[in-house]
């Protein structure tokens, strides 16, 4: 098991940017992997937001957030990020980062939470209108 720790959540006004962080063990960055961000709103299933693989640095975004969020990493800091440039009230949810040792290229596989074995504890994001 890989320990992941999210931070950066909180209350933000619609349109104001917010960046979530996910710290991971150094060992993650020594191997090939796929990192992803998911979210779960009350009463809804967990849904994929974005993923990135380490082999090609391919990024993928769900249609609901495309153009408004950016996934990136800082290997020197052992941290992954999800920058939300234009959050909306419908983005309110608990956000989770996840890591899998497999390298995904298929958008559907990369956004399926069942394919990830390592998860953070989640961080609440609340967007007010």
PDB file of N, CA, C and O in Angstrom, residues 5-80:
ATOM      1  N   UNK A   5      -1.525  11.599   0.736  1.00  0.00           N
ATOM      2  CA  UNK A   5      -2.127  12.591   1.622  1.00  0.00           C
ATOM      3  C   UNK A   5      -2.521  13.818   0.815  1.00  0.00           C
ATOM      4  O   UNK A   5      -1.666  14.502   0.250  1.00  0.00           O
ATOM      5  N   UNK A   6      -3.831  14.077   0.763  1.00  0.00           N
ATOM      6  CA  UNK A   6      -4.325  15.256   0.056  1.00  0.00           C
ATOM      7  C   UNK A   6      -4.369  16.464   0.987  1.00  0.00           C
ATOM      8  O   UNK A   6      -4.524  16.325   2.199  1.00  0.00           O
ATOM      9  N   UNK A   7      -4.295  17.630   0.389  1.00  0.00           N
ATOM     10  CA  UNK A   7      -4.478  18.877   1.121  1.00  0.00           C
ATOM     11  C   UNK A   7      -4.903  19.951   0.130  1.00  0.00           C
ATOM     12  O   UNK A   7      -4.864  19.740  -1.086  1.00  0.00           O
ATOM     13  N   UNK A   8      -5.318  21.088   0.673  1.00  0.00           N
ATOM     14  CA  UNK A   8      -5.659  22.205  -0.188  1.00  0.00           C
ATOM     15  C   UNK A   8      -7.143  22.447  -0.374  1.00  0.00           C
ATOM     16  O   UNK A   8      -7.541  23.423  -1.009  1.00  0.00           O
ATOM     17  N   UNK A   9      -7.965  21.562   0.159  1.00  0.00           N
ATOM     18  CA  UNK A   9      -9.398  21.769   0.027  1.00  0.00           C
ATOM     19  C   UNK A   9      -9.889  22.885   0.930  1.00  0.00           C
ATOM     20  O   UNK A   9      -9.143  23.442   1.722  1.00  0.00           O
ATOM     21  N   UNK A  10     -11.151  23.205   0.794  1.00  0.00           N
ATOM     22  CA  UNK A  10     -11.736  24.249   1.621  1.00  0.00           C
ATOM     23  C   UNK A  10     -12.908  24.894   0.920  1.00  0.00           C
ATOM     24  O   UNK A  10     -13.443  24.361  -0.054  1.00  0.00           O
ATOM     25  N   UNK A  11     -13.282  26.043   1.430  1.00  0.00           N
ATOM     26  CA  UNK A  11     -14.393  26.812   0.858  1.00  0.00           C
ATOM     27  C   UNK A  11     -13.826  27.848  -0.100  1.00  0.00           C
ATOM     28  O   UNK A  11     -12.941  28.612   0.261  1.00  0.00           O
ATOM     29  N   UNK A  12     -14.344  27.862  -1.307  1.00  0.00           N
ATOM     30  CA  UNK A  12     -13.881  28.818  -2.310  1.00  0.00           C
ATOM     31  C   UNK A  12     -15.080  29.390  -3.042  1.00  0.00           C
ATOM     32  O   UNK A  12     -16.083  28.700  -3.245  1.00  0.00           O
ATOM     33  N   UNK A  13     -14.971  30.621  -3.415  1.00  0.00           N
ATOM     34  CA  UNK A  13     -16.053  31.265  -4.153  1.00  0.00           C
ATOM     35  C   UNK A  13     -15.942  30.897  -5.630  1.00  0.00           C
ATOM     36  O   UNK A  13     -14.830  30.761  -6.176  1.00  0.00           O
ATOM     37  N   UNK A  14     -17.065  30.723  -6.244  1.00  0.00           N
ATOM     38  CA  UNK A  14     -17.101  30.372  -7.657  1.00  0.00           C
ATOM     39  C   UNK A  14     -16.236  31.320  -8.469  1.00  0.00           C
ATOM     40  O   UNK A  14     -16.337  32.543  -8.324  1.00  0.00           O
ATOM     41  N   UNK A  15     -15.363  30.745  -9.300  1.00  0.00           N
ATOM     42  CA  UNK A  15     -14.493  31.538 -10.148  1.00  0.00           C
ATOM     43  C   UNK A  15     -13.119  31.785  -9.583  1.00  0.00           C
ATOM     44  O   UNK A  15     -12.191  32.136 -10.328  1.00  0.00           O
ATOM     45  N   UNK A  16     -12.954  31.606  -8.281  1.00  0.00           N
ATOM     46  CA  UNK A  16     -11.633  31.771  -7.662  1.00  0.00           C
ATOM     47  C   UNK A  16     -10.875  30.454  -7.723  1.00  0.00           C
ATOM     48  O   UNK A  16     -11.429  29.412  -7.434  1.00  0.00           O
ATOM     49  N   UNK A  17      -9.613  30.518  -8.053  1.00  0.00           N
ATOM     50  CA  UNK A  17      -8.841  29.297  -8.261  1.00  0.00           C
ATOM     51  C   UNK A  17      -8.524  28.600  -6.947  1.00  0.00           C
ATOM     52  O   UNK A  17      -8.470  29.209  -5.880  1.00  0.00           O
ATOM     53  N   UNK A  18      -8.307  27.293  -7.082  1.00  0.00           N
ATOM     54  CA  UNK A  18      -7.981  26.449  -5.933  1.00  0.00           C
ATOM     55  C   UNK A  18      -7.076  25.337  -6.428  1.00  0.00           C
ATOM     56  O   UNK A  18      -7.322  24.769  -7.502  1.00  0.00           O
ATOM     57  N   UNK A  19      -6.036  25.033  -5.673  1.00  0.00           N
ATOM     58  CA  UNK A  19      -5.131  23.954  -6.049  1.00  0.00           C
ATOM     59  C   UNK A  19      -5.080  22.905  -4.953  1.00  0.00           C
ATOM     60  O   UNK A  19      -4.810  23.219  -3.792  1.00  0.00           O
ATOM     61  N   UNK A  20      -5.351  21.678  -5.349  1.00  0.00           N
ATOM     62  CA  UNK A  20      -5.267  20.544  -4.434  1.00  0.00           C
ATOM     63  C   UNK A  20      -3.911  19.873  -4.597  1.00  0.00           C
ATOM     64  O   UNK A  20      -3.387  19.790  -5.705  1.00  0.00           O
ATOM     65  N   UNK A  21      -3.370  19.389  -3.488  1.00  0.00           N
ATOM     66  CA  UNK A  21      -2.075  18.707  -3.496  1.00  0.00           C
ATOM     67  C   UNK A  21      -2.237  17.282  -3.011  1.00  0.00           C
ATOM     68  O   UNK A  21      -3.120  16.990  -2.198  1.00  0.00           O
ATOM     69  N   UNK A  22      -1.370  16.421  -3.497  1.00  0.00           N
ATOM     70  CA  UNK A  22      -1.359  15.028  -3.075  1.00  0.00           C
ATOM     71  C   UNK A  22       0.091  14.605  -2.911  1.00  0.00           C
ATOM     72  O   UNK A  22       0.810  14.461  -3.913  1.00  0.00           O
ATOM     73  N   UNK A  23       0.513  14.421  -1.686  1.00  0.00           N
ATOM     74  CA  UNK A  23       1.893  13.993  -1.452  1.00  0.00           C
ATOM     75  C   UNK A  23       1.957  12.475  -1.491  1.00  0.00           C
ATOM     76  O   UNK A  23       1.044  11.791  -1.022  1.00  0.00           O
ATOM     77  N   UNK A  24       3.035  11.973  -2.063  1.00  0.00           N
ATOM     78  CA  UNK A  24       3.212  10.536  -2.221  1.00  0.00           C
ATOM     79  C   UNK A  24       4.627  10.143  -1.825  1.00  0.00           C
ATOM     80  O   UNK A  24       5.525  10.980  -1.819  1.00  0.00           O
ATOM     81  N   UNK A  25       4.849   8.887  -1.510  1.00  0.00           N
ATOM     82  CA  UNK A  25       6.200   8.434  -1.186  1.00  0.00           C
ATOM     83  C   UNK A  25       7.137   8.584  -2.382  1.00  0.00           C
ATOM     84  O   UNK A  25       6.700   8.503  -3.531  1.00  0.00           O
ATOM     85  N   UNK A  26       8.381   8.793  -2.107  1.00  0.00           N
ATOM     86  CA  UNK A  26       9.373   8.929  -3.167  1.00  0.00           C
ATOM     87  C   UNK A  26       9.364   7.724  -4.094  1.00  0.00           C
ATOM     88  O   UNK A  26       9.577   7.853  -5.300  1.00  0.00           O
ATOM     89  N   UNK A  27       9.119   6.554  -3.534  1.00  0.00           N
ATOM     90  CA  UNK A  27       9.155   5.319  -4.321  1.00  0.00           C
ATOM     91  C   UNK A  27       8.197   5.354  -5.501  1.00  0.00           C
ATOM     92  O   UNK A  27       8.444   4.721  -6.534  1.00  0.00           O
ATOM     93  N   UNK A  28       7.108   6.098  -5.371  1.00  0.00           N
ATOM     94  CA  UNK A  28       6.150   6.182  -6.481  1.00  0.00           C
ATOM     95  C   UNK A  28       6.825   6.743  -7.722  1.00  0.00           C
ATOM     96  O   UNK A  28       6.601   6.287  -8.844  1.00  0.00           O
ATOM     97  N   UNK A  29       7.670   7.722  -7.519  1.00  0.00           N
ATOM     98  CA  UNK A  29       8.264   8.424  -8.649  1.00  0.00           C
ATOM     99  C   UNK A  29       9.424   7.645  -9.276  1.00  0.00           C
ATOM    100  O   UNK A  29       9.911   8.046 -10.336  1.00  0.00           O
ATOM    101  N   UNK A  30       9.841   6.549  -8.643  1.00  0.00           N
ATOM    102  CA  UNK A  30      10.910   5.728  -9.210  1.00  0.00           C
ATOM    103  C   UNK A  30      10.374   4.727 -10.223  1.00  0.00           C
ATOM    104  O   UNK A  30      11.133   4.086 -10.924  1.00  0.00           O
ATOM    105  N   UNK A  31       9.053   4.583 -10.242  1.00  0.00           N
ATOM    106  CA  UNK A  31       8.451   3.574 -11.099  1.00  0.00           C
ATOM    107  C   UNK A  31       7.444   4.209 -12.054  1.00  0.00           C
ATOM    108  O   UNK A  31       7.098   5.370 -11.915  1.00  0.00           O
ATOM    109  N   UNK A  32       7.002   3.406 -12.988  1.00  0.00           N
ATOM    110  CA  UNK A  32       5.935   3.861 -13.877  1.00  0.00           C
ATOM    111  C   UNK A  32       4.606   3.783 -13.138  1.00  0.00           C
ATOM    112  O   UNK A  32       4.390   2.888 -12.332  1.00  0.00           O
ATOM    113  N   UNK A  33       3.721   4.713 -13.438  1.00  0.00           N
ATOM    114  CA  UNK A  33       2.468   4.772 -12.694  1.00  0.00           C
ATOM    115  C   UNK A  33       1.465   5.643 -13.435  1.00  0.00           C
ATOM    116  O   UNK A  33       1.807   6.357 -14.391  1.00  0.00           O
ATOM    117  N   UNK A  34       0.252   5.592 -12.955  1.00  0.00           N
ATOM    118  CA  UNK A  34      -0.780   6.535 -13.357  1.00  0.00           C
ATOM    119  C   UNK A  34      -1.328   7.180 -12.095  1.00  0.00           C
ATOM    120  O   UNK A  34      -1.640   6.489 -11.133  1.00  0.00           O
ATOM    121  N   UNK A  35      -1.410   8.478 -12.096  1.00  0.00           N
ATOM    122  CA  UNK A  35      -2.025   9.199 -10.987  1.00  0.00           C
ATOM    123  C   UNK A  35      -3.350   9.761 -11.453  1.00  0.00           C
ATOM    124  O   UNK A  35      -3.528  10.041 -12.647  1.00  0.00           O
ATOM    125  N   UNK A  36      -4.251   9.925 -10.529  1.00  0.00           N
ATOM    126  CA  UNK A  36      -5.567  10.408 -10.901  1.00  0.00           C
ATOM    127  C   UNK A  36      -6.207  11.161  -9.751  1.00  0.00           C
ATOM    128  O   UNK A  36      -5.838  10.980  -8.586  1.00  0.00           O
ATOM    129  N   UNK A  37      -7.143  11.995 -10.111  1.00  0.00           N
ATOM    130  CA  UNK A  37      -7.991  12.666  -9.136  1.00  0.00           C
ATOM    131  C   UNK A  37      -9.431  12.232  -9.379  1.00  0.00           C
ATOM    132  O   UNK A  37      -9.890  12.201 -10.527  1.00  0.00           O
ATOM    133  N   UNK A  38     -10.112  11.931  -8.288  1.00  0.00           N
ATOM    134  CA  UNK A  38     -11.520  11.572  -8.326  1.00  0.00           C
ATOM    135  C   UNK A  38     -12.278  12.493  -7.371  1.00  0.00           C
ATOM    136  O   UNK A  38     -11.677  13.176  -6.547  1.00  0.00           O
ATOM    137  N   UNK A  39     -13.578  12.469  -7.496  1.00  0.00           N
ATOM    138  CA  UNK A  39     -14.388  13.228  -6.545  1.00  0.00           C
ATOM    139  C   UNK A  39     -15.700  12.498  -6.293  1.00  0.00           C
ATOM    140  O   UNK A  39     -16.163  11.705  -7.115  1.00  0.00           O
ATOM    141  N   UNK A  40     -16.253  12.791  -5.140  1.00  0.00           N
ATOM    142  CA  UNK A  40     -17.525  12.178  -4.775  1.00  0.00           C
ATOM    143  C   UNK A  40     -18.378  13.203  -4.047  1.00  0.00           C
ATOM    144  O   UNK A  40     -18.008  13.697  -2.974  1.00  0.00           O
ATOM    145  N   UNK A  41     -19.493  13.519  -4.668  1.00  0.00           N
ATOM    146  CA  UNK A  41     -20.458  14.436  -4.076  1.00  0.00           C
ATOM    147  C   UNK A  41     -21.457  13.636  -3.257  1.00  0.00           C
ATOM    148  O   UNK A  41     -21.651  12.438  -3.499  1.00  0.00           O
ATOM    149  N   UNK A  42     -22.124  14.267  -2.291  1.00  0.00           N
ATOM    150  CA  UNK A  42     -23.098  13.551  -1.464  1.00  0.00           C
ATOM    151  C   UNK A  42     -24.165  12.868  -2.316  1.00  0.00           C
ATOM    152  O   UNK A  42     -24.749  13.479  -3.217  1.00  0.00           O
ATOM    153  N   UNK A  43     -24.384  11.609  -2.041  1.00  0.00           N
ATOM    154  CA  UNK A  43     -25.413  10.867  -2.750  1.00  0.00           C
ATOM    155  C   UNK A  43     -25.046  10.415  -4.148  1.00  0.00           C
ATOM    156  O   UNK A  43     -25.872   9.850  -4.862  1.00  0.00           O
ATOM    157  N   UNK A  44     -23.813  10.675  -4.549  1.00  0.00           N
ATOM    158  CA  UNK A  44     -23.381  10.307  -5.903  1.00  0.00           C
ATOM    159  C   UNK A  44     -22.210   9.327  -5.841  1.00  0.00           C
ATOM    160  O   UNK A  44     -21.525   9.219  -4.831  1.00  0.00           O
ATOM    161  N   UNK A  45     -22.005   8.652  -6.950  1.00  0.00           N
ATOM    162  CA  UNK A  45     -20.870   7.738  -7.041  1.00  0.00           C
ATOM    163  C   UNK A  45     -19.571   8.514  -7.243  1.00  0.00           C
ATOM    164  O   UNK A  45     -19.569   9.645  -7.729  1.00  0.00           O
ATOM    165  N   UNK A  46     -18.490   7.863  -6.902  1.00  0.00           N
ATOM    166  CA  UNK A  46     -17.185   8.473  -7.127  1.00  0.00           C
ATOM    167  C   UNK A  46     -16.924   8.542  -8.628  1.00  0.00           C
ATOM    168  O   UNK A  46     -17.133   7.556  -9.346  1.00  0.00           O
ATOM    169  N   UNK A  47     -16.488   9.704  -9.088  1.00  0.00           N
ATOM    170  CA  UNK A  47     -16.259   9.886 -10.515  1.00  0.00           C
ATOM    171  C   UNK A  47     -14.840  10.379 -10.776  1.00  0.00           C
ATOM    172  O   UNK A  47     -14.260  11.103  -9.972  1.00  0.00           O
ATOM    173  N   UNK A  48     -14.316   9.965 -11.922  1.00  0.00           N
ATOM    174  CA  UNK A  48     -12.990  10.393 -12.302  1.00  0.00           C
ATOM    175  C   UNK A  48     -12.988  11.827 -12.799  1.00  0.00           C
ATOM    176  O   UNK A  48     -13.898  12.239 -13.518  1.00  0.00           O
ATOM    177  N   UNK A  49     -11.975  12.583 -12.412  1.00  0.00           N
ATOM    178  CA  UNK A  49     -11.832  13.975 -12.819  1.00  0.00           C
ATOM    179  C   UNK A  49     -10.705  14.113 -13.838  1.00  0.00           C
ATOM    180  O   UNK A  49     -10.875  14.717 -14.899  1.00  0.00           O
ATOM    181  N   UNK A  50      -9.559  13.517 -13.519  1.00  0.00           N
ATOM    182  CA  UNK A  50      -8.399  13.671 -14.395  1.00  0.00           C
ATOM    183  C   UNK A  50      -7.366  12.611 -14.065  1.00  0.00           C
ATOM    184  O   UNK A  50      -7.321  12.112 -12.939  1.00  0.00           O
ATOM    185  N   UNK A  51      -6.551  12.253 -15.043  1.00  0.00           N
ATOM    186  CA  UNK A  51      -5.423  11.338 -14.784  1.00  0.00           C
ATOM    187  C   UNK A  51      -4.242  11.706 -15.654  1.00  0.00           C
ATOM    188  O   UNK A  51      -4.374  12.384 -16.666  1.00  0.00           O
ATOM    189  N   UNK A  52      -3.074  11.195 -15.225  1.00  0.00           N
ATOM    190  CA  UNK A  52      -1.831  11.408 -15.954  1.00  0.00           C
ATOM    191  C   UNK A  52      -0.964  10.167 -15.799  1.00  0.00           C
ATOM    192  O   UNK A  52      -0.844   9.644 -14.694  1.00  0.00           O
ATOM    193  N   UNK A  53      -0.375   9.688 -16.887  1.00  0.00           N
ATOM    194  CA  UNK A  53       0.559   8.573 -16.732  1.00  0.00           C
ATOM    195  C   UNK A  53       1.991   9.074 -16.800  1.00  0.00           C
ATOM    196  O   UNK A  53       2.272  10.127 -17.393  1.00  0.00           O
ATOM    197  N   UNK A  54       2.874   8.324 -16.180  1.00  0.00           N
ATOM    198  CA  UNK A  54       4.260   8.784 -16.049  1.00  0.00           C
ATOM    199  C   UNK A  54       5.132   8.410 -17.238  1.00  0.00           C
ATOM    200  O   UNK A  54       6.238   8.915 -17.372  1.00  0.00           O
ATOM    201  N   UNK A  55       4.640   7.517 -18.119  1.00  0.00           N
ATOM    202  CA  UNK A  55       5.473   7.098 -19.244  1.00  0.00           C
ATOM    203  C   UNK A  55       5.498   8.169 -20.324  1.00  0.00           C
ATOM    204  O   UNK A  55       6.547   8.519 -20.857  1.00  0.00           O
ATOM    205  N   UNK A  56       4.332   8.711 -20.634  1.00  0.00           N
ATOM    206  CA  UNK A  56       4.235   9.716 -21.701  1.00  0.00           C
ATOM    207  C   UNK A  56       3.757  11.071 -21.199  1.00  0.00           C
ATOM    208  O   UNK A  56       3.658  12.010 -21.973  1.00  0.00           O
ATOM    209  N   UNK A  57       3.427  11.132 -19.896  1.00  0.00           N
ATOM    210  CA  UNK A  57       2.831  12.349 -19.311  1.00  0.00           C
ATOM    211  C   UNK A  57       1.533  12.728 -20.006  1.00  0.00           C
ATOM    212  O   UNK A  57       1.158  13.904 -20.046  1.00  0.00           O
ATOM    213  N   UNK A  58       0.874  11.737 -20.559  1.00  0.00           N
ATOM    214  CA  UNK A  58      -0.444  11.961 -21.156  1.00  0.00           C
ATOM    215  C   UNK A  58      -1.416  12.389 -20.068  1.00  0.00           C
ATOM    216  O   UNK A  58      -1.457  11.796 -19.001  1.00  0.00           O
ATOM    217  N   UNK A  59      -2.191  13.413 -20.353  1.00  0.00           N
ATOM    218  CA  UNK A  59      -3.211  13.890 -19.425  1.00  0.00           C
ATOM    219  C   UNK A  59      -4.584  13.643 -20.028  1.00  0.00           C
ATOM    220  O   UNK A  59      -4.750  13.688 -21.259  1.00  0.00           O
ATOM    221  N   UNK A  60      -5.535  13.435 -19.158  1.00  0.00           N
ATOM    222  CA  UNK A  60      -6.908  13.286 -19.625  1.00  0.00           C
ATOM    223  C   UNK A  60      -7.842  13.926 -18.604  1.00  0.00           C
ATOM    224  O   UNK A  60      -7.613  13.845 -17.403  1.00  0.00           O
ATOM    225  N   UNK A  61      -8.879  14.547 -19.120  1.00  0.00           N
ATOM    226  CA  UNK A  61      -9.826  15.242 -18.263  1.00  0.00           C
ATOM    227  C   UNK A  61     -11.251  14.818 -18.593  1.00  0.00           C
ATOM    228  O   UNK A  61     -11.614  14.658 -19.759  1.00  0.00           O
ATOM    229  N   UNK A  62     -12.049  14.680 -17.550  1.00  0.00           N
ATOM    230  CA  UNK A  62     -13.469  14.415 -17.762  1.00  0.00           C
ATOM    231  C   UNK A  62     -14.106  15.627 -18.444  1.00  0.00           C
ATOM    232  O   UNK A  62     -13.662  16.764 -18.248  1.00  0.00           O
ATOM    233  N   UNK A  63     -15.136  15.374 -19.220  1.00  0.00           N
ATOM    234  CA  UNK A  63     -15.796  16.463 -19.945  1.00  0.00           C
ATOM    235  C   UNK A  63     -16.309  17.554 -18.999  1.00  0.00           C
ATOM    236  O   UNK A  63     -16.330  18.732 -19.346  1.00  0.00           O
ATOM    237  N   UNK A  64     -16.716  17.141 -17.815  1.00  0.00           N
ATOM    238  CA  UNK A  64     -17.305  18.091 -16.869  1.00  0.00           C
ATOM    239  C   UNK A  64     -16.306  19.129 -16.363  1.00  0.00           C
ATOM    240  O   UNK A  64     -16.711  20.182 -15.857  1.00  0.00           O
ATOM    241  N   UNK A  65     -15.010  18.843 -16.494  1.00  0.00           N
ATOM    242  CA  UNK A  65     -13.998  19.778 -15.974  1.00  0.00           C
ATOM    243  C   UNK A  65     -13.019  20.245 -17.046  1.00  0.00           C
ATOM    244  O   UNK A  65     -12.171  21.095 -16.777  1.00  0.00           O
ATOM    245  N   UNK A  66     -13.136  19.723 -18.232  1.00  0.00           N
ATOM    246  CA  UNK A  66     -12.180  20.033 -19.300  1.00  0.00           C
ATOM    247  C   UNK A  66     -12.107  21.531 -19.532  1.00  0.00           C
ATOM    248  O   UNK A  66     -13.128  22.215 -19.639  1.00  0.00           O
ATOM    249  N   UNK A  67     -10.891  22.029 -19.578  1.00  0.00           N
ATOM    250  CA  UNK A  67     -10.681  23.448 -19.785  1.00  0.00           C
ATOM    251  C   UNK A  67     -10.663  24.263 -18.503  1.00  0.00           C
ATOM    252  O   UNK A  67     -10.327  25.454 -18.522  1.00  0.00           O
ATOM    253  N   UNK A  68     -11.019  23.620 -17.383  1.00  0.00           N
ATOM    254  CA  UNK A  68     -11.090  24.349 -16.111  1.00  0.00           C
ATOM    255  C   UNK A  68     -10.116  23.817 -15.071  1.00  0.00           C
ATOM    256  O   UNK A  68      -9.855  24.489 -14.072  1.00  0.00           O
ATOM    257  N   UNK A  69      -9.587  22.633 -15.268  1.00  0.00           N
ATOM    258  CA  UNK A  69      -8.646  22.062 -14.310  1.00  0.00           C
ATOM    259  C   UNK A  69      -7.388  21.589 -15.039  1.00  0.00           C
ATOM    260  O   UNK A  69      -7.417  21.303 -16.232  1.00  0.00           O
ATOM    261  N   UNK A  70      -6.308  21.504 -14.259  1.00  0.00           N
ATOM    262  CA  UNK A  70      -5.033  21.024 -14.788  1.00  0.00           C
ATOM    263  C   UNK A  70      -4.412  20.081 -13.783  1.00  0.00           C
ATOM    264  O   UNK A  70      -4.330  20.404 -12.594  1.00  0.00           O
ATOM    265  N   UNK A  71      -3.980  18.925 -14.271  1.00  0.00           N
ATOM    266  CA  UNK A  71      -3.265  17.972 -13.423  1.00  0.00           C
ATOM    267  C   UNK A  71      -1.780  18.092 -13.739  1.00  0.00           C
ATOM    268  O   UNK A  71      -1.395  18.206 -14.900  1.00  0.00           O
ATOM    269  N   UNK A  72      -0.956  18.098 -12.710  1.00  0.00           N
ATOM    270  CA  UNK A  72       0.480  18.149 -12.946  1.00  0.00           C
ATOM    271  C   UNK A  72       1.204  17.583 -11.732  1.00  0.00           C
ATOM    272  O   UNK A  72       0.586  17.296 -10.702  1.00  0.00           O
ATOM    273  N   UNK A  73       2.504  17.412 -11.872  1.00  0.00           N
ATOM    274  CA  UNK A  73       3.291  16.815 -10.803  1.00  0.00           C
ATOM    275  C   UNK A  73       4.569  17.605 -10.593  1.00  0.00           C
ATOM    276  O   UNK A  73       5.052  18.314 -11.476  1.00  0.00           O
ATOM    277  N   UNK A  74       5.121  17.470  -9.411  1.00  0.00           N
ATOM    278  CA  UNK A  74       6.428  18.021  -9.083  1.00  0.00           C
ATOM    279  C   UNK A  74       7.200  16.887  -8.426  1.00  0.00           C
ATOM    280  O   UNK A  74       7.063  16.647  -7.221  1.00  0.00           O
ATOM    281  N   UNK A  75       7.994  16.190  -9.215  1.00  0.00           N
ATOM    282  CA  UNK A  75       8.697  15.026  -8.693  1.00  0.00           C
ATOM    283  C   UNK A  75       9.684  15.397  -7.595  1.00  0.00           C
ATOM    284  O   UNK A  75       9.910  14.623  -6.674  1.00  0.00           O
ATOM    285  N   UNK A  76      10.240  16.585  -7.668  1.00  0.00           N
ATOM    286  CA  UNK A  76      11.200  17.011  -6.642  1.00  0.00           C
ATOM    287  C   UNK A  76      10.529  17.154  -5.279  1.00  0.00           C
ATOM    288  O   UNK A  76      11.173  17.015  -4.241  1.00  0.00           O
ATOM    289  N   UNK A  77       9.239  17.457  -5.300  1.00  0.00           N
ATOM    290  CA  UNK A  77       8.479  17.604  -4.057  1.00  0.00           C
ATOM    291  C   UNK A  77       7.634  16.379  -3.745  1.00  0.00           C
ATOM    292  O   UNK A  77       6.876  16.383  -2.774  1.00  0.00           O
ATOM    293  N   UNK A  78       7.724  15.347  -4.577  1.00  0.00           N
ATOM    294  CA  UNK A  78       6.924  14.130  -4.382  1.00  0.00           C
ATOM    295  C   UNK A  78       5.435  14.460  -4.283  1.00  0.00           C
ATOM    296  O   UNK A  78       4.714  13.902  -3.447  1.00  0.00           O
ATOM    297  N   UNK A  79       4.980  15.347  -5.119  1.00  0.00           N
ATOM    298  CA  UNK A  79       3.619  15.832  -5.000  1.00  0.00           C
ATOM    299  C   UNK A  79       2.934  15.928  -6.353  1.00  0.00           C
ATOM    300  O   UNK A  79       3.556  16.305  -7.348  1.00  0.00           O
ATOM    301  N   UNK A  80       1.637  15.572  -6.360  1.00  0.00           N
ATOM    302  CA  UNK A  80       0.775  15.759  -7.518  1.00  0.00           C
ATOM    303  C   UNK A  80      -0.198  16.882  -7.196  1.00  0.00           C
ATOM    304  O   UNK A  80      -0.504  17.134  -6.042  1.00  0.00           O
TER     305      UNK A  80
END
